[in-house]
CSV table of C-alpha atoms in Angstrom, one decimal:
chain,number,residue,atom,x,y,z
N,11,MET,CA,-12.2,26.3,-18.3
N,12,GLU,CA,-13.6,24.2,-15.5
N,13,GLN,CA,-15.6,25.9,-12.8
N,14,GLY,CA,-14.0,25.7,-9.3
N,15,LYS,CA,-10.6,24.9,-10.7
N,16,THR,CA,-9.9,27.9,-13.0
N,17,GLY,CA,-6.6,29.5,-12.3
N,18,PHE,CA,-5.9,27.9,-8.9
N,19,ALA,CA,-2.7,26.2,-10.0
N,20,ALA,CA,-1.4,29.4,-11.5
N,21,ARG,CA,-2.3,31.4,-8.4
N,22,LEU,CA,-0.5,28.9,-6.2
N,23,ARG,CA,2.6,28.9,-8.4
N,24,GLY,CA,2.5,32.7,-8.6
N,25,GLY,CA,2.8,33.1,-4.8
N,26,GLU,CA,-0.6,34.6,-4.3
N,27,PRO,CA,-1.8,34.4,-0.6
N,28,LEU,CA,-4.1,31.4,-0.5
N,29,TYR,CA,-6.1,30.0,2.4
N,30,GLY,CA,-7.7,26.6,2.8
N,31,THR,CA,-8.8,24.0,5.3
N,32,PHE,CA,-9.1,20.3,5.7
N,33,VAL,CA,-12.6,18.9,5.4
N,34,LYS,CA,-13.2,15.7,7.5
N,35,THR,CA,-17.0,15.3,7.6
N,36,PRO,CA,-18.4,13.2,4.7
N,37,THR,CA,-21.0,15.8,3.6
N,38,PHE,CA,-21.0,18.5,0.9
N,39,HIS,CA,-22.5,21.1,3.2
N,40,ALA,CA,-19.3,22.1,5.0
N,41,THR,CA,-17.5,22.5,1.7
N,42,GLU,CA,-20.3,24.8,0.4
N,43,ILE,CA,-20.1,26.9,3.5
N,44,LEU,CA,-16.3,27.2,3.4
N,45,GLY,CA,-16.5,28.3,-0.2
N,46,SER,CA,-19.3,30.8,0.6
N,47,VAL,CA,-17.1,32.6,3.1
N,48,GLY,CA,-14.2,32.9,0.8
N,49,TYR,CA,-11.7,30.1,1.3
N,50,ASP,CA,-9.5,29.5,-1.8
N,51,PHE,CA,-9.3,25.7,-1.4
N,52,VAL,CA,-10.3,22.7,0.7
N,53,VAL,CA,-8.4,19.5,1.2
N,54,ILE,CA,-10.8,16.6,1.4
N,55,ASP,CA,-9.3,14.2,4.0
N,56,GLU,CA,-9.6,10.6,2.8
N,57,GLU,CA,-6.6,9.7,5.0
N,58,HIS,CA,-7.8,10.6,8.5
N,59,ALA,CA,-11.6,10.7,8.0
N,60,PRO,CA,-14.4,8.2,7.1
N,61,ILE,CA,-14.8,9.6,3.6
N,62,ASN,CA,-15.5,7.2,0.7
N,63,ARG,CA,-15.4,7.8,-3.0
N,64,GLU,CA,-19.0,8.7,-3.4
N,65,SER,CA,-18.7,11.4,-0.7
N,66,ILE,CA,-15.6,12.8,-2.3
N,67,GLU,CA,-17.5,13.1,-5.6
N,68,ALA,CA,-20.2,15.1,-3.9
N,69,MET,CA,-17.7,17.3,-2.0
N,70,ILE,CA,-15.8,18.0,-5.2
N,71,LEU,CA,-19.0,19.0,-6.9
N,72,ALA,CA,-19.9,21.3,-4.0
N,73,ALA,CA,-16.5,22.9,-4.2
N,74,ARG,CA,-16.8,23.6,-7.9
N,75,ALA,CA,-20.3,25.0,-7.4
N,76,ARG,CA,-18.9,27.5,-4.9
N,77,GLY,CA,-15.8,28.3,-7.0
N,78,VAL,CA,-13.3,26.8,-4.5
N,79,ALA,CA,-10.5,24.4,-5.5
N,80,ALA,CA,-10.9,20.9,-4.1
N,81,LEU,CA,-7.8,18.8,-3.4
N,82,VAL,CA,-7.9,15.3,-1.9
N,83,ARG,CA,-5.5,14.0,0.8
N,84,VAL,CA,-5.6,10.3,-0.4
N,85,GLY,CA,-5.5,7.4,2.0
N,86,GLU,CA,-3.6,5.2,-0.3
N,87,PRO,CA,-1.6,6.7,-3.2
N,88,THR,CA,-2.3,3.8,-5.7
N,89,ASP,CA,-2.4,4.7,-9.3
N,90,PHE,CA,-6.1,3.9,-9.3
N,91,ASN,CA,-6.9,6.1,-6.4
N,92,LEU,CA,-5.0,9.1,-7.7
N,93,MET,CA,-6.6,8.7,-11.1
N,94,ALA,CA,-10.1,8.4,-9.5
N,95,GLN,CA,-9.8,11.7,-7.6
N,96,LEU,CA,-8.4,13.6,-10.6
N,97,ASP,CA,-11.1,12.1,-13.0
N,98,ALA,CA,-13.7,13.3,-10.4
N,99,GLY,CA,-12.5,16.9,-10.9
N,100,ALA,CA,-10.1,17.4,-8.0
N,101,ALA,CA,-7.6,20.2,-8.6
N,102,GLY,CA,-4.9,18.0,-7.2
N,103,VAL,CA,-3.9,15.5,-4.6
N,104,PHE,CA,-2.0,15.5,-1.3
N,105,ILE,CA,0.2,12.4,-1.0
N,106,PRO,CA,1.0,11.4,2.6
N,107,HIS,CA,4.5,10.3,3.6
N,108,VAL,CA,6.5,10.9,0.5
N,109,ASN,CA,9.8,9.9,2.0
N,110,SER,CA,11.9,9.1,-1.0
N,111,VAL,CA,12.7,10.2,-4.5
N,112,GLU,CA,11.4,6.9,-5.9
N,113,LYS,CA,8.0,7.5,-4.3
N,114,ALA,CA,7.8,11.1,-5.5
N,115,GLU,CA,8.6,9.9,-9.0
N,116,ARG,CA,5.9,7.2,-8.8
N,117,VAL,CA,3.1,9.4,-7.6
N,118,ALA,CA,4.0,12.2,-10.0
N,119,ALA,CA,3.9,9.8,-12.9
N,120,ALA,CA,0.5,8.5,-11.8
N,121,CYS,CA,-0.9,12.1,-11.9
N,122,ARG,CA,0.0,13.0,-15.5
N,123,TYR,CA,-0.6,11.8,-18.9
N,124,LYS,CA,2.4,12.8,-21.1
N,125,GLY,CA,5.6,11.3,-19.6
N,126,GLY,CA,3.6,9.6,-17.0
N,127,ARG,CA,1.1,6.7,-16.6
N,128,ARG,CA,-2.2,8.2,-15.6
N,129,GLY,CA,-5.0,6.1,-17.1
N,130,PHE,CA,-6.8,8.1,-19.7
N,131,SER,CA,-10.4,9.1,-19.5
N,132,ARG,CA,-12.3,12.3,-20.5
N,133,THR,CA,-15.7,11.0,-19.7
N,134,GLY,CA,-15.8,12.0,-16.0
N,135,ARG,CA,-16.2,15.4,-14.4
N,136,ALA,CA,-12.6,16.5,-15.2
N,137,GLY,CA,-13.3,16.1,-19.0
N,138,ASP,CA,-16.8,17.6,-18.7
N,139,TYR,CA,-18.3,14.1,-19.4
N,140,GLY,CA,-16.7,13.9,-22.8
N,141,ALA,CA,-17.3,17.4,-23.9
N,142,VAL,CA,-13.6,18.4,-23.8
N,143,ALA,CA,-11.5,17.2,-26.8
N,144,THR,CA,-8.8,14.6,-26.1
N,145,GLY,CA,-5.9,16.8,-26.8
N,146,GLU,CA,-7.3,19.7,-24.8
N,147,HIS,CA,-8.1,17.5,-21.9
N,148,ILE,CA,-4.6,16.0,-21.7
N,149,ALA,CA,-3.0,19.4,-22.0
N,150,ALA,CA,-5.2,21.1,-19.4
N,151,GLN,CA,-4.8,18.2,-16.9
N,152,ASP,CA,-1.1,18.0,-17.2
N,153,ALA,CA,-0.7,21.8,-16.9
N,154,ASP,CA,-3.1,22.3,-13.9
N,155,THR,CA,-3.2,19.1,-11.9
N,156,LEU,CA,-1.3,19.6,-8.6
N,157,CYS,CA,0.6,16.6,-7.3
N,158,ILE,CA,1.6,17.6,-3.8
N,159,PRO,CA,3.8,15.3,-1.6
N,160,MET,CA,3.4,15.6,2.1
N,161,ILE,CA,6.9,15.9,3.7
N,162,GLU,CA,6.4,14.4,7.2
N,163,ASP,CA,9.3,12.0,7.7
N,164,PRO,CA,12.9,12.6,8.8
N,165,GLU,CA,14.2,10.6,5.9
N,166,ALA,CA,12.4,12.9,3.4
N,167,ILE,CA,14.3,15.9,4.8
N,168,GLU,CA,17.5,14.2,4.0
N,169,VAL,CA,16.6,14.0,0.2
N,170,ILE,CA,14.3,17.0,0.0
N,171,ASP,CA,16.2,18.8,-2.7
N,172,ALA,CA,15.9,15.7,-5.0
N,173,ILE,CA,12.2,15.2,-4.1
N,174,ALA,CA,11.4,18.9,-4.9
N,175,ALA,CA,13.2,18.6,-8.3
N,176,VAL,CA,11.1,15.6,-9.5
N,177,ASP,CA,9.3,16.4,-12.7
N,178,GLY,CA,5.6,16.6,-12.1
N,179,ILE,CA,5.8,17.5,-8.4
N,180,ALA,CA,3.8,20.8,-8.3
N,181,ALA,CA,4.3,21.9,-4.7
N,182,LEU,CA,5.3,20.6,-1.2
N,183,PHE,CA,3.4,20.4,2.0
N,184,VAL,CA,5.2,20.2,5.3
N,185,GLY,CA,3.3,17.9,7.7
N,186,ARG,CA,4.7,19.2,10.9
N,187,GLY,CA,2.4,17.1,13.1
N,188,ASP,CA,3.7,13.8,11.8
N,189,LEU,CA,7.2,15.2,11.5
N,190,SER,CA,7.4,16.3,15.1
N,191,VAL,CA,6.2,12.9,16.4
N,192,ALA,CA,8.7,11.1,14.1
N,193,MET,CA,11.5,13.3,15.4
N,194,GLY,CA,10.4,12.8,19.0
N,195,GLU,CA,9.6,16.5,19.4
N,196,ALA,CA,6.8,17.7,21.7
N,197,SER,CA,6.0,20.8,19.6
N,198,GLN,CA,5.5,21.4,15.9
N,199,THR,CA,7.4,24.7,16.4
N,200,SER,CA,10.4,23.2,18.2
N,201,LYS,CA,13.9,24.2,16.9
N,202,ALA,CA,14.4,20.8,15.2
N,203,VAL,CA,11.1,20.8,13.4
N,204,GLN,CA,11.6,24.5,12.5
N,205,ASP,CA,15.0,23.7,11.0
N,206,ALA,CA,13.5,20.8,9.0
N,207,SER,CA,10.7,23.0,7.7
N,208,GLU,CA,13.1,25.6,6.6
N,209,LYS,CA,15.0,23.0,4.6
N,210,VAL,CA,11.8,22.1,2.8
N,211,ILE,CA,11.0,25.7,2.1
N,212,THR,CA,14.5,26.3,0.8
N,213,ALA,CA,14.3,23.3,-1.4
N,214,GLY,CA,11.0,24.4,-2.8
N,215,ARG,CA,12.3,27.8,-3.5
N,216,LYS,CA,15.4,26.4,-5.4
N,217,ALA,CA,13.1,24.1,-7.4
N,218,GLY,CA,10.6,26.8,-8.1
N,219,LYS,CA,7.9,24.9,-6.2
N,220,PRO,CA,5.5,26.6,-3.7
N,221,VAL,CA,5.2,25.2,-0.2
N,222,LEU,CA,2.0,24.9,1.7
N,223,MET,CA,1.8,24.7,5.5
N,224,LEU,CA,-0.6,24.6,8.4
N,225,ALA,CA,0.0,27.6,10.6
N,226,THR,CA,-0.3,27.0,14.4
N,227,SER,CA,-0.9,30.6,15.3
N,228,ASP,CA,-0.8,34.2,13.9
N,229,ALA,CA,2.8,34.5,14.9
N,230,ASP,CA,3.7,31.2,13.3
N,231,GLN,CA,1.9,32.3,10.0
N,232,ALA,CA,3.8,35.6,10.0
N,233,ALA,CA,7.1,33.8,10.5
N,234,LEU,CA,6.4,31.3,7.7
N,235,MET,CA,5.4,34.2,5.3
N,236,ARG,CA,8.7,35.8,5.9
N,237,LEU,CA,10.3,32.5,4.8
N,238,GLY,CA,8.3,32.6,1.6
N,239,VAL,CA,5.3,30.4,2.4
N,240,SER,CA,2.1,31.9,0.8
N,241,ALA,CA,-0.5,29.1,1.0
N,242,PHE,CA,-1.8,28.1,4.3
N,243,LEU,CA,-4.2,25.6,5.8
N,244,THR,CA,-6.0,26.5,8.9
N,245,GLY,CA,-7.6,23.8,11.0
N,246,SER,CA,-10.6,21.7,9.7
N,247,ASP,CA,-14.3,21.8,9.4
N,248,GLN,CA,-14.6,19.8,12.6
N,249,ALA,CA,-12.2,22.1,14.5
N,250,PHE,CA,-14.3,25.1,13.4
N,251,LEU,CA,-17.5,23.3,14.6
N,252,ARG,CA,-16.0,22.4,17.9
N,253,ARG,CA,-14.6,26.0,18.5
N,254,ALA,CA,-17.9,27.7,17.5
N,255,ALA,CA,-20.0,25.2,19.5
N,256,ALA,CA,-17.8,25.7,22.6
N,257,GLN,CA,-18.0,29.5,22.3
N,258,ALA,CA,-21.8,29.4,21.8
N,259,LEU,CA,-22.3,27.2,24.9
N,260,ALA,CA,-20.0,29.3,27.0
N,261,ALA,CA,-22.0,32.4,26.0
N,262,CYS,CA,-25.3,30.7,26.9
N,263,ARG,CA,-23.9,29.6,30.3
N,264,ALA,CA,-22.6,33.2,30.9
N,265,VAL,CA,-26.1,34.6,30.4
N,266,ASP,CA,-27.6,32.0,32.7
N,267,GLN,CA,-25.1,32.9,35.5
N,268,LYS,CA,-25.8,36.6,35.1
N,269,SER,CA,-29.5,36.0,35.4
N,270,LYS,CA,-28.9,34.2,38.7
N,271,SER,CA,-26.7,36.8,40.2
């Protein structure tokens, strides 16, 4: 079994509480640190960060070294780009703006061998550089690779049951940030966005597919857990850095003020 990927798909499908975060800085150090403190997975953000293929390779390697699953939010869901991330050893891919059944079918097929059209290679990290036999590699990749559409458009909500039922779709992610903007809502937790999110969660439950979400607060996470969500993202490496840096600076300034009083 591959280090850093062992059992993650089964844990996600089994409803185990799992916690991850986006990684937006093109360096492997943040991923190592996140793995060392106990995160279950990271989502390397090719879509909204200046991360190239070489950086993704290093970040996946760092994740595997720390035993944390690495997924990649791709910038462009081309067959080539999806194949490249999976060959590099990613546990799966996040696909932005899956707003139709046709797109769900296309990306799902690009992520699997049997019944799909993923280009075959076992000579990369995913195949242990050729050490894994062809049949074993195909079976393991098709069983464990996670193709996760991001549901973040109103038109996707209208056909969410059909998207969730697509063969090869492993889970669903509700992108409430994009969804709230597209719906003209000021808050990710507005009634309209909440209703849309619940439709996705219900569709996932009916199709036997887990749902991942980014919780906005402790109360929000608790509410989502009651609805059946068990895998959560929490912020990003850059958000953590900003928060910790602000707190450290505030503490220094507080000491300075005390010394002058």
